[in-house]
């Protein structure tokens, strides 16, 4: 959940409910690992699923790329969908998170360590 209220969550279409559930569970795992190992550090989708982790083959995220693969900006479009799903995951999490936009990127930070400790 977010510390402050009023955050808009977009649904991601053209994937099945099962695919969406698997993607959200996968992202939740990434959030959990980040919060456990990098307390008090801001993170974004790029931190969790970009850089060395940008190859999505073999992960549920590949469905987002497959959805957009015929577009000129397929990687960007898949990343936008993944970002909305990450925001939904954070919103549904029972832990509390701060959020901010920095350089056009949505970032999050866990602010309550009571659940993971």
PDB file of C-alpha atoms in Angstrom:
ATOM      1  CA  UNK A   1       0.000   0.000   0.000  1.00  0.00           C
ATOM      2  CA  UNK A   2       1.039   3.570  -0.513  1.00  0.00           C
ATOM      3  CA  UNK A   3       1.730   5.934   2.355  1.00  0.00           C
ATOM      4  CA  UNK A   4      -0.340   8.588   0.614  1.00  0.00           C
ATOM      5  CA  UNK A   5      -3.666   8.095  -1.153  1.00  0.00           C
ATOM      6  CA  UNK A   6      -4.952   8.829  -4.605  1.00  0.00           C
ATOM      7  CA  UNK A   7      -2.751   6.657  -6.805  1.00  0.00           C
ATOM      8  CA  UNK A   8      -4.225   5.669 -10.147  1.00  0.00           C
ATOM      9  CA  UNK A   9      -3.805   2.030 -11.179  1.00  0.00           C
ATOM     10  CA  UNK A  10      -4.291   1.102 -14.842  1.00  0.00           C
ATOM     11  CA  UNK A  11      -5.351  -2.381 -15.795  1.00  0.00           C
ATOM     12  CA  UNK A  12      -3.272  -4.185 -18.400  1.00  0.00           C
ATOM     13  CA  UNK A  13      -5.315  -5.695 -21.206  1.00  0.00           C
ATOM     14  CA  UNK A  14      -4.759  -8.355 -23.879  1.00  0.00           C
ATOM     15  CA  UNK A  15      -3.241 -10.874 -21.487  1.00  0.00           C
ATOM     16  CA  UNK A  16      -5.171 -13.551 -19.633  1.00  0.00           C
ATOM     17  CA  UNK A  17      -6.103 -13.371 -15.979  1.00  0.00           C
ATOM     18  CA  UNK A  18      -3.729 -16.303 -15.377  1.00  0.00           C
ATOM     19  CA  UNK A  19      -0.841 -14.543 -17.156  1.00  0.00           C
ATOM     20  CA  UNK A  20      -1.503 -11.367 -15.181  1.00  0.00           C
ATOM     21  CA  UNK A  21      -1.525 -13.339 -11.928  1.00  0.00           C
ATOM     22  CA  UNK A  22       1.801 -15.005 -12.737  1.00  0.00           C
ATOM     23  CA  UNK A  23       3.396 -11.700 -13.722  1.00  0.00           C
ATOM     24  CA  UNK A  24       2.208 -10.030 -10.529  1.00  0.00           C
ATOM     25  CA  UNK A  25       3.480 -12.936  -8.402  1.00  0.00           C
ATOM     26  CA  UNK A  26       6.850 -12.718 -10.182  1.00  0.00           C
ATOM     27  CA  UNK A  27       7.046  -8.958  -9.584  1.00  0.00           C
ATOM     28  CA  UNK A  28       6.005  -9.443  -5.945  1.00  0.00           C
ATOM     29  CA  UNK A  29       8.984 -11.770  -5.536  1.00  0.00           C
ATOM     30  CA  UNK A  30      11.271  -9.095  -6.949  1.00  0.00           C
ATOM     31  CA  UNK A  31       9.835  -6.502  -4.559  1.00  0.00           C
ATOM     32  CA  UNK A  32      10.245  -8.867  -1.609  1.00  0.00           C
ATOM     33  CA  UNK A  33      13.901  -9.563  -2.462  1.00  0.00           C
ATOM     34  CA  UNK A  34      14.635  -5.861  -2.910  1.00  0.00           C
ATOM     35  CA  UNK A  35      13.019  -4.925   0.402  1.00  0.00           C
ATOM     36  CA  UNK A  36      14.808  -7.715   2.238  1.00  0.00           C
ATOM     37  CA  UNK A  37      18.262  -6.974   0.827  1.00  0.00           C
ATOM     38  CA  UNK A  38      18.264  -3.246   0.082  1.00  0.00           C
ATOM     39  CA  UNK A  39      16.301  -1.637   2.884  1.00  0.00           C
ATOM     40  CA  UNK A  40      15.702   2.108   2.600  1.00  0.00           C
ATOM     41  CA  UNK A  41      16.758   2.163  -1.076  1.00  0.00           C
ATOM     42  CA  UNK A  42      14.473   3.444  -3.823  1.00  0.00           C
ATOM     43  CA  UNK A  43      13.687   1.048  -6.682  1.00  0.00           C
ATOM     44  CA  UNK A  44      11.851   1.030  -9.981  1.00  0.00           C
ATOM     45  CA  UNK A  45      10.851  -1.590 -12.501  1.00  0.00           C
ATOM     46  CA  UNK A  46      14.194  -0.970 -14.222  1.00  0.00           C
ATOM     47  CA  UNK A  47      16.016  -1.937 -11.041  1.00  0.00           C
ATOM     48  CA  UNK A  48      14.042  -5.165 -10.678  1.00  0.00           C
ATOM     49  CA  UNK A  49      13.656  -6.282 -14.281  1.00  0.00           C
ATOM     50  CA  UNK A  50      16.083  -4.195 -16.338  1.00  0.00           C
ATOM     51  CA  UNK A  51      19.868  -4.083 -16.625  1.00  0.00           C
ATOM     52  CA  UNK A  52      21.227  -7.603 -16.203  1.00  0.00           C
ATOM     53  CA  UNK A  53      17.635  -8.873 -15.937  1.00  0.00           C
ATOM     54  CA  UNK A  54      16.374  -7.397 -19.219  1.00  0.00           C
ATOM     55  CA  UNK A  55      16.054 -10.798 -20.936  1.00  0.00           C
ATOM     56  CA  UNK A  56      12.527 -11.796 -19.975  1.00  0.00           C
ATOM     57  CA  UNK A  57      12.617 -15.191 -21.706  1.00  0.00           C
ATOM     58  CA  UNK A  58      11.679 -17.929 -19.270  1.00  0.00           C
ATOM     59  CA  UNK A  59       9.789 -15.498 -17.020  1.00  0.00           C
ATOM     60  CA  UNK A  60       6.102 -14.578 -16.962  1.00  0.00           C
ATOM     61  CA  UNK A  61       7.048 -11.088 -18.214  1.00  0.00           C
ATOM     62  CA  UNK A  62       7.718 -12.475 -21.701  1.00  0.00           C
ATOM     63  CA  UNK A  63       3.940 -12.390 -22.263  1.00  0.00           C
ATOM     64  CA  UNK A  64       4.065  -8.587 -22.150  1.00  0.00           C
ATOM     65  CA  UNK A  65       6.778  -8.519 -24.796  1.00  0.00           C
ATOM     66  CA  UNK A  66       4.859 -11.026 -26.933  1.00  0.00           C
ATOM     67  CA  UNK A  67       1.791  -8.791 -26.695  1.00  0.00           C
ATOM     68  CA  UNK A  68       3.725  -5.834 -28.146  1.00  0.00           C
ATOM     69  CA  UNK A  69       6.328  -7.564 -30.353  1.00  0.00           C
ATOM     70  CA  UNK A  70       4.888  -6.233 -33.622  1.00  0.00           C
ATOM     71  CA  UNK A  71       5.154  -2.610 -32.504  1.00  0.00           C
ATOM     72  CA  UNK A  72       8.112  -0.392 -33.290  1.00  0.00           C
ATOM     73  CA  UNK A  73       8.516   0.398 -29.585  1.00  0.00           C
ATOM     74  CA  UNK A  74       7.772  -3.137 -28.311  1.00  0.00           C
ATOM     75  CA  UNK A  75      10.291  -3.089 -25.460  1.00  0.00           C
ATOM     76  CA  UNK A  76       9.091   0.292 -24.222  1.00  0.00           C
ATOM     77  CA  UNK A  77       5.426  -0.744 -24.460  1.00  0.00           C
ATOM     78  CA  UNK A  78       6.083  -3.984 -22.575  1.00  0.00           C
ATOM     79  CA  UNK A  79       7.945  -1.999 -19.923  1.00  0.00           C
ATOM     80  CA  UNK A  80       5.023   0.397 -19.518  1.00  0.00           C
ATOM     81  CA  UNK A  81       2.644  -2.541 -18.979  1.00  0.00           C
ATOM     82  CA  UNK A  82       5.067  -4.099 -16.494  1.00  0.00           C
ATOM     83  CA  UNK A  83       5.303  -0.762 -14.687  1.00  0.00           C
ATOM     84  CA  UNK A  84       1.519  -0.615 -14.269  1.00  0.00           C
ATOM     85  CA  UNK A  85       1.490  -4.174 -12.958  1.00  0.00           C
ATOM     86  CA  UNK A  86       4.296  -3.341 -10.516  1.00  0.00           C
ATOM     87  CA  UNK A  87       2.309  -0.346  -9.286  1.00  0.00           C
ATOM     88  CA  UNK A  88      -0.696  -2.643  -8.739  1.00  0.00           C
ATOM     89  CA  UNK A  89       1.498  -5.100  -6.822  1.00  0.00           C
ATOM     90  CA  UNK A  90       2.798  -2.308  -4.579  1.00  0.00           C
ATOM     91  CA  UNK A  91      -0.743  -1.014  -4.058  1.00  0.00           C
ATOM     92  CA  UNK A  92      -1.976  -4.472  -2.993  1.00  0.00           C
ATOM     93  CA  UNK A  93       1.026  -5.200  -0.735  1.00  0.00           C
ATOM     94  CA  UNK A  94       0.335  -5.046   3.005  1.00  0.00           C
ATOM     95  CA  UNK A  95       3.632  -3.267   3.586  1.00  0.00           C
ATOM     96  CA  UNK A  96       3.796   0.519   3.224  1.00  0.00           C
ATOM     97  CA  UNK A  97       5.659   2.215   0.379  1.00  0.00           C
ATOM     98  CA  UNK A  98       6.575   5.769  -0.532  1.00  0.00           C
ATOM     99  CA  UNK A  99       6.540   6.661  -4.201  1.00  0.00           C
ATOM    100  CA  UNK A 100       7.941   9.416  -6.357  1.00  0.00           C
ATOM    101  CA  UNK A 101       8.558  10.183  -9.994  1.00  0.00           C
ATOM    102  CA  UNK A 102      12.149  10.903 -10.911  1.00  0.00           C
ATOM    103  CA  UNK A 103      13.381  11.395 -14.479  1.00  0.00           C
ATOM    104  CA  UNK A 104       9.993  10.168 -15.763  1.00  0.00           C
ATOM    105  CA  UNK A 105      10.376   6.903 -13.816  1.00  0.00           C
ATOM    106  CA  UNK A 106       8.090   5.795 -10.971  1.00  0.00           C
ATOM    107  CA  UNK A 107      10.161   4.781  -7.948  1.00  0.00           C
ATOM    108  CA  UNK A 108       9.182   3.100  -4.695  1.00  0.00           C
ATOM    109  CA  UNK A 109      10.698   2.695  -1.243  1.00  0.00           C
ATOM    110  CA  UNK A 110       9.566   0.455   1.582  1.00  0.00           C
ATOM    111  CA  UNK A 111       9.010   2.559   4.707  1.00  0.00           C
ATOM    112  CA  UNK A 112       7.886   0.029   7.284  1.00  0.00           C
ATOM    113  CA  UNK A 113      10.267  -2.795   8.187  1.00  0.00           C
ATOM    114  CA  UNK A 114       8.028  -4.580  10.662  1.00  0.00           C
ATOM    115  CA  UNK A 115       6.772  -7.338   8.348  1.00  0.00           C
ATOM    116  CA  UNK A 116      10.087  -8.599   6.944  1.00  0.00           C
ATOM    117  CA  UNK A 117      12.117  -8.446  10.129  1.00  0.00           C
TER     118      UNK A 117
END
